[in-house]
CSV table of C-alpha atoms and ligand atoms in Angstrom, one decimal:
chain,number,residue,atom,x,y,z
A,17,MET,CA,2.9,17.8,13.4
A,18,ALA,CA,3.0,21.6,13.2
A,19,ASP,CA,6.0,21.5,10.8
A,20,ALA,CA,4.8,18.5,8.8
A,21,ALA,CA,3.8,19.3,5.2
A,22,HIS,CA,0.4,18.1,4.1
A,23,VAL,CA,0.8,15.5,1.3
A,24,ALA,CA,-2.7,14.2,0.6
A,25,SER,CA,-6.2,14.0,1.9
A,26,GLY,CA,-8.4,11.0,1.8
A,27,LYS,CA,-12.1,11.0,2.6
A,28,VAL,CA,-11.5,10.4,6.3
A,29,ARG,CA,-7.7,10.6,6.6
A,30,GLU,CA,-4.8,13.0,6.1
A,31,LEU,CA,-1.2,12.3,5.1
A,32,TYR,CA,1.8,14.5,6.1
A,33,ALA,CA,5.5,14.3,5.3
A,34,LEU,CA,7.8,14.1,8.3
A,35,ASP,CA,11.0,14.0,6.4
A,36,GLU,CA,12.4,12.3,3.2
A,37,ASP,CA,11.8,8.8,4.5
A,38,ARG,CA,8.8,9.1,6.8
A,39,LEU,CA,5.1,10.0,6.5
A,40,LEU,CA,2.4,10.6,9.1
A,41,LEU,CA,-1.0,9.0,8.5
A,42,VAL,CA,-3.7,10.7,10.6
A,43,ALA,CA,-7.1,9.0,10.9
A,44,SER,CA,-10.0,11.4,11.7
A,45,ASP,CA,-13.3,10.5,13.4
A,46,ARG,CA,-15.1,11.2,10.1
A,47,ILE,CA,-17.4,8.5,8.8
A,48,SER,CA,-18.7,7.9,5.3
A,49,THR,CA,-21.7,6.0,4.1
A,50,PHE,CA,-23.0,5.5,0.6
A,51,ASP,CA,-19.7,7.2,-0.4
A,52,VAL,CA,-20.6,10.4,1.3
A,53,VAL,CA,-18.8,11.8,4.4
A,54,LEU,CA,-21.3,12.7,7.0
A,55,PRO,CA,-21.3,16.0,9.0
A,56,THR,CA,-21.3,14.1,12.4
A,57,LEU,CA,-18.1,12.6,13.9
A,58,ILE,CA,-17.9,9.2,15.6
A,59,PRO,CA,-15.7,9.8,18.7
A,60,ASP,CA,-12.5,7.7,18.7
A,61,LYS,CA,-13.2,6.0,15.3
A,62,GLY,CA,-9.8,7.2,14.0
A,63,ARG,CA,-8.1,5.7,17.1
A,64,VAL,CA,-9.9,2.4,16.6
A,65,LEU,CA,-8.8,2.1,13.0
A,66,THR,CA,-5.2,3.2,13.7
A,67,GLY,CA,-4.9,0.8,16.6
A,68,LEU,CA,-6.4,-2.1,14.7
A,69,ALA,CA,-4.1,-1.6,11.7
A,70,ALA,CA,-1.1,-1.3,13.9
A,71,PHE,CA,-2.1,-4.5,15.7
A,72,TRP,CA,-2.4,-6.4,12.3
A,73,PHE,CA,0.9,-4.9,11.1
A,74,THR,CA,2.6,-6.2,14.2
A,75,ARG,CA,0.9,-9.7,14.0
A,76,THR,CA,1.7,-10.2,10.3
A,77,ARG,CA,5.4,-9.0,10.4
A,78,THR,CA,6.5,-12.6,9.7
A,79,LEU,CA,4.3,-12.8,6.6
A,80,CYS,CA,5.1,-9.5,5.0
A,81,LEU,CA,7.2,-6.3,5.4
A,82,ASN,CA,5.1,-3.3,6.3
A,83,HIS,CA,5.5,0.5,6.5
A,84,LEU,CA,4.7,0.8,10.3
A,85,LEU,CA,7.3,2.7,12.3
A,86,THR,CA,5.2,3.6,15.4
A,87,VAL,CA,1.9,4.9,16.6
A,88,ARG,CA,1.9,8.4,18.3
A,89,PRO,CA,0.5,9.0,21.8
A,90,ASP,CA,-2.6,10.6,20.3
A,91,GLY,CA,-3.6,7.0,19.1
A,92,ARG,CA,-4.7,8.3,15.7
A,93,SER,CA,-1.4,9.1,14.0
A,94,THR,CA,0.9,6.4,12.4
A,95,GLU,CA,4.5,7.2,11.6
A,96,CYS,CA,5.3,5.1,8.6
A,97,ARG,CA,8.1,4.5,6.1
A,98,ARG,CA,7.6,6.3,2.8
A,99,LEU,CA,7.1,3.9,-0.1
A,100,THR,CA,6.7,4.2,-3.8
A,101,MET,CA,3.1,2.9,-4.0
A,102,LEU,CA,2.0,0.5,-6.7
A,103,PRO,CA,-0.8,1.9,-8.9
A,104,ILE,CA,-3.2,-1.0,-8.1
A,105,GLU,CA,-5.4,-2.0,-5.1
A,106,CYS,CA,-4.9,-5.6,-4.1
A,107,VAL,CA,-8.4,-6.9,-3.2
A,108,VAL,CA,-9.0,-10.3,-1.7
A,109,ARG,CA,-12.5,-11.7,-1.5
A,110,GLY,CA,-13.5,-14.7,0.6
A,111,TYR,CA,-17.3,-14.1,0.2
A,112,LEU,CA,-19.5,-12.7,-2.6
A,113,ALA,CA,-20.4,-9.1,-1.9
A,114,GLY,CA,-20.4,-5.7,-3.4
A,115,SER,CA,-18.8,-5.5,-6.9
A,116,GLY,CA,-17.8,-9.1,-6.7
A,117,TRP,CA,-21.4,-10.2,-6.4
A,118,ARG,CA,-22.4,-7.8,-9.1
A,119,ASP,CA,-19.7,-9.1,-11.5
A,120,TYR,CA,-20.6,-12.7,-10.7
A,121,ARG,CA,-24.3,-12.1,-11.4
A,122,THR,CA,-23.7,-10.4,-14.8
A,123,HIS,CA,-20.6,-12.4,-16.0
A,124,GLY,CA,-20.5,-15.6,-13.9
A,125,GLU,CA,-16.9,-14.6,-13.0
A,126,VAL,CA,-15.0,-12.0,-11.0
A,127,CYS,CA,-11.7,-10.6,-12.4
A,128,GLY,CA,-11.2,-13.7,-14.6
A,129,HIS,CA,-11.9,-16.2,-11.7
A,130,ARG,CA,-14.4,-18.7,-13.0
A,131,LEU,CA,-16.7,-19.5,-10.1
A,132,PRO,CA,-19.2,-22.3,-9.5
A,133,ALA,CA,-22.7,-21.7,-10.8
A,134,GLY,CA,-25.6,-21.1,-8.4
A,135,LEU,CA,-23.8,-19.0,-5.8
A,136,ARG,CA,-25.9,-16.6,-3.7
A,137,GLU,CA,-25.2,-13.1,-2.5
A,138,SER,CA,-22.8,-13.3,0.5
A,139,ASP,CA,-21.9,-16.9,-0.1
A,140,ARG,CA,-18.5,-18.1,1.0
A,141,LEU,CA,-16.2,-18.8,-2.0
A,142,PRO,CA,-14.6,-22.2,-2.4
A,143,GLU,CA,-11.3,-20.4,-1.8
A,144,PRO,CA,-10.3,-16.7,-1.5
A,145,ILE,CA,-9.7,-14.9,-4.8
A,146,PHE,CA,-7.4,-12.0,-5.7
A,147,THR,CA,-9.3,-9.3,-7.6
A,148,PRO,CA,-7.1,-6.3,-8.3
A,149,ALA,CA,-8.6,-2.9,-9.0
A,150,THR,CA,-7.4,0.4,-10.3
A,151,LYS,CA,-7.1,3.4,-8.0
A,152,ALA,CA,-9.8,5.8,-9.3
A,153,GLN,CA,-9.0,9.5,-8.6
A,154,ALA,CA,-12.7,10.1,-8.0
A,155,GLY,CA,-15.6,7.8,-7.9
A,156,HIS,CA,-15.3,4.0,-7.7
A,157,ASP,CA,-12.3,1.8,-8.1
A,158,GLU,CA,-12.7,-0.5,-11.1
A,159,ASN,CA,-12.0,-4.2,-11.1
A,160,ILE,CA,-9.4,-5.2,-13.6
A,161,SER,CA,-8.1,-8.4,-15.1
A,162,ARG,CA,-4.8,-10.0,-14.0
A,163,GLU,CA,-3.4,-9.0,-17.4
A,164,GLU,CA,-4.3,-5.4,-17.0
A,165,ALA,CA,-2.8,-5.5,-13.5
A,166,ALA,CA,0.3,-7.1,-14.8
A,167,GLY,CA,0.5,-4.3,-17.4
A,168,LEU,CA,0.5,-1.7,-14.6
A,169,VAL,CA,3.1,-3.3,-12.2
A,170,GLY,CA,4.7,-6.2,-14.1
A,171,ALA,CA,3.9,-9.8,-14.0
A,172,GLU,CA,6.5,-10.7,-11.3
A,173,ARG,CA,5.4,-7.9,-8.9
A,174,LEU,CA,1.8,-8.9,-9.5
A,175,ALA,CA,2.4,-12.5,-8.6
A,176,GLU,CA,4.3,-11.5,-5.5
A,177,ALA,CA,1.5,-9.0,-4.4
A,178,GLU,CA,-1.1,-11.7,-5.1
A,179,HIS,CA,0.7,-14.3,-3.0
A,180,LEU,CA,1.2,-11.9,0.0
A,181,SER,CA,-2.4,-10.6,-0.3
A,182,LEU,CA,-3.8,-14.1,-0.1
A,183,GLU,CA,-1.5,-15.1,2.8
A,184,LEU,CA,-2.5,-12.0,4.8
A,185,TYR,CA,-6.2,-12.5,4.1
A,186,ARG,CA,-6.1,-16.2,5.1
A,187,PHE,CA,-4.2,-15.4,8.4
A,188,ALA,CA,-6.5,-12.4,9.3
A,189,SER,CA,-9.8,-14.0,8.3
A,190,ASP,CA,-9.1,-17.2,10.2
A,191,TYR,CA,-8.1,-15.2,13.2
A,192,ALA,CA,-11.1,-12.9,13.1
A,193,ARG,CA,-13.6,-15.7,12.5
A,194,GLU,CA,-12.5,-17.3,15.8
A,195,ARG,CA,-13.4,-14.0,17.4
A,196,GLY,CA,-16.9,-13.7,15.8
A,197,ILE,CA,-16.0,-11.4,12.9
A,198,VAL,CA,-16.2,-12.4,9.2
A,199,ILE,CA,-13.8,-10.5,7.0
A,200,ALA,CA,-15.7,-10.9,3.8
A,201,ASP,CA,-13.2,-9.0,1.7
A,202,THR,CA,-10.3,-6.6,2.1
A,203,LYS,CA,-8.1,-4.2,0.2
A,204,PHE,CA,-4.3,-4.0,0.5
A,205,GLU,CA,-2.1,-1.3,-0.8
A,206,PHE,CA,1.6,-2.2,-1.4
A,207,GLY,CA,4.6,-0.1,-2.2
A,208,LEU,CA,8.3,-0.5,-2.7
A,209,ASP,CA,10.8,0.5,0.0
A,210,ARG,CA,14.2,2.1,-0.8
A,211,ALA,CA,15.6,-1.4,-1.5
A,212,GLY,CA,12.8,-2.2,-3.9
A,213,ARG,CA,11.2,-4.7,-1.6
A,214,LEU,CA,7.4,-5.1,-1.7
A,215,THR,CA,6.0,-3.6,1.5
A,216,LEU,CA,2.5,-3.4,2.9
A,217,GLY,CA,1.3,0.2,3.4
A,218,ASP,CA,-1.8,2.3,4.0
A,219,GLU,CA,-4.3,0.9,6.6
A,220,ALA,CA,-5.0,-2.8,6.5
A,221,LEU,CA,-7.6,-5.2,7.8
A,222,THR,CA,-9.7,-2.4,9.4
A,223,PRO,CA,-13.5,-2.1,8.9
A,224,ASP,CA,-12.8,0.9,6.6
A,225,SER,CA,-10.6,-1.2,4.3
A,226,SER,CA,-12.6,-4.4,4.6
A,227,ARG,CA,-16.2,-5.7,5.0
A,228,PHE,CA,-16.6,-6.9,8.5
A,229,TRP,CA,-19.7,-8.9,9.2
A,230,PRO,CA,-21.0,-10.2,12.6
A,231,ALA,CA,-20.4,-14.0,12.4
A,232,ASP,CA,-23.3,-14.9,14.6
A,233,GLN,CA,-25.7,-13.3,12.1
A,234,TYR,CA,-24.1,-14.7,8.9
A,235,ALA,CA,-26.9,-16.0,6.6
A,236,PRO,CA,-26.1,-16.1,2.9
A,237,GLY,CA,-28.7,-15.3,0.2
A,238,VAL,CA,-29.1,-11.6,1.1
A,239,ALA,CA,-26.8,-8.6,1.8
A,240,GLN,CA,-25.2,-8.9,5.3
A,241,PRO,CA,-25.3,-6.3,8.0
A,242,SER,CA,-22.1,-4.3,8.4
A,243,PHE,CA,-20.4,-4.9,11.8
A,244,ASP,CA,-19.6,-1.2,12.2
A,245,LYS,CA,-21.8,0.9,10.0
A,246,GLN,CA,-25.2,-0.8,10.1
A,247,PHE,CA,-26.8,1.7,12.5
A,248,VAL,CA,-25.6,4.6,10.3
A,249,ARG,CA,-27.0,2.9,7.1
A,250,ASP,CA,-30.3,2.1,8.7
A,251,TYR,CA,-30.7,5.6,10.1
A,252,CYS,CA,-29.8,7.2,6.7
A,253,GLU,CA,-32.3,4.9,4.9
A,254,GLN,CA,-34.9,5.8,7.4
A,255,THR,CA,-34.5,9.6,6.8
A,256,GLY,CA,-35.3,9.2,3.1
A,257,TRP,CA,-32.0,10.9,2.2
A,258,ASP,CA,-31.2,10.6,-1.5
A,259,LYS,CA,-27.5,9.7,-0.9
A,260,THR,CA,-26.2,12.9,-2.5
A,261,PRO,CA,-24.1,15.3,-0.4
A,262,PRO,CA,-24.6,16.7,2.1
A,263,GLY,CA,-25.5,13.7,4.2
A,264,PRO,CA,-27.7,13.9,7.3
A,265,GLU,CA,-26.5,14.7,10.9
A,266,LEU,CA,-26.6,11.6,13.0
A,267,PRO,CA,-28.6,11.5,16.3
A,268,PRO,CA,-26.7,10.8,19.6
A,269,ASP,CA,-28.0,7.2,19.9
A,270,VAL,CA,-26.7,6.3,16.4
A,271,VAL,CA,-23.3,8.0,17.2
A,272,SER,CA,-23.0,6.1,20.5
A,273,GLY,CA,-24.1,2.8,19.1
A,274,THR,CA,-21.7,3.1,16.2
A,275,ARG,CA,-18.8,4.1,18.4
A,276,ALA,CA,-19.6,1.0,20.6
A,277,ARG,CA,-19.4,-1.2,17.5
A,278,TYR,CA,-16.0,0.1,16.5
A,279,VAL,CA,-14.7,-0.4,20.0
A,280,GLU,CA,-16.2,-3.9,20.1
A,281,ALA,CA,-14.4,-4.8,16.9
A,282,PHE,CA,-11.1,-3.5,18.4
A,283,GLU,CA,-11.5,-5.4,21.6
A,284,ARG,CA,-12.7,-8.6,20.0
A,285,LEU,CA,-9.8,-8.7,17.6
A,286,THR,CA,-6.9,-7.4,19.8
A,287,ALA,CA,-8.1,-8.8,23.2
A,288,ILE,CA,-6.9,-5.4,24.5
A,289,ALA,CA,-9.3,-3.1,26.4
A,290,PHE,CA,-9.8,0.0,24.3
A,291,ASP,CA,-9.1,2.2,27.4
A,292,GLU,CA,-5.7,0.6,27.7
A,293,TYR,CA,-5.0,1.6,24.1
A,294,LEU,CA,-6.1,5.2,24.8
A,295,ASN,CA,-3.8,5.2,27.9
A,296,ASP,CA,-0.8,3.9,25.8
A,297,PRO,CA,-1.3,3.2,22.1
A,298,THR,CA,2.0,1.2,21.9
A,299,VAL,CA,0.2,-1.7,23.6
A,300,VAL,CA,-0.8,-2.9,20.1
A,301,LEU,CA,2.8,-3.0,19.0
A,302,ARG,CA,3.9,-5.7,21.5
A,303,GLY,CA,4.0,-8.9,19.3
B,405,LIG,C1,0.3,6.8,0.5
B,405,LIG,N1,-1.8,7.0,0.3
B,405,LIG,C2,-3.3,6.9,0.5
B,405,LIG,C3,-3.8,7.6,2.8
B,405,LIG,C4,-4.5,10.1,2.1
B,405,LIG,C5,-4.0,9.2,1.1
B,405,LIG,N2,3.8,4.6,3.3
B,405,LIG,C6,3.4,5.3,2.2
B,405,LIG,N3,4.3,5.8,1.4
B,405,LIG,C7,4.0,6.5,0.3
B,405,LIG,N4,2.7,6.8,0.1
B,405,LIG,C8,1.7,6.4,0.8
B,405,LIG,C9,2.0,5.6,2.0
B,405,LIG,C10,1.0,5.1,2.9
B,405,LIG,N5,0.2,4.8,3.5
B,405,LIG,C11,-0.9,6.4,1.0
B,405,LIG,N6,-1.3,7.8,-0.6
B,405,LIG,C12,0.0,7.7,-0.5
B,405,LIG,C13,-3.7,7.9,1.5
B,405,LIG,C14,-4.3,8.5,3.7
B,405,LIG,C15,-4.6,9.8,3.4
B,405,LIG,F1,-4.7,11.3,1.8
């Protein structure tokens, strides 16, 4: 780590170069809500996300190549193969939420997918849809049409990324649903390896890259509670904060309740005790 060059910073993660072919992705315990990073950390949040992503990469190896090499003993650092990333985000939606719901309400369609009339907020879609987006430097990613996406990566690459994204979403959402978690939508980032093969990168199928909803509370017609961040959102709303930086400090009960939800998501999905992961993060790599 000490000799790794810093490559990029995300809102809650850092990326370092290990050598020509390998990067180190480090997930912090920072949390964002309403697009603002809060001043309070959620202990082990970065470890939960790192462990969950590594678990999914291991479970989906037969569906799709991925960048995972290993997880370090700290449980928050992923050694990965360096890719040439595609300039699009591959979003799959199984339910109508966020910008998908907004686009449906205003246009009756989402990224060119004609949808049945009369759908409500949070309704399950007849089948999952692929809704690519651009990677905005700052602010919000913008949904784009298949044609615009094809212009950015080529029609063949796009078709391949769409196919893999839908396969990954179907596998993971079916699996999570059996364990009480609805994955309403998710974002994948693909790149090309040295051989030019399409490869899944970044962090995938975590609550930071997806909308996780508690399945036992699912009730369409309104916005659904977030599996992981609901305590944080409720607290922030309750303070009257105007959602511009800086965000409020979180009280200890909100921190501990939120940490417990992240750990619960990890344990439900992996069926591995989080303490076991802390003791030896490679437990998630055993397929
Ligand atoms: C890569 N990001 C996003 C993540 C940040 C930025 N395997 C890879 N190869 C090449 N590039 C990337 C990856 C991955 N993953 C990912 N940007 C580039 C990102 C975390 C922190 F600052």
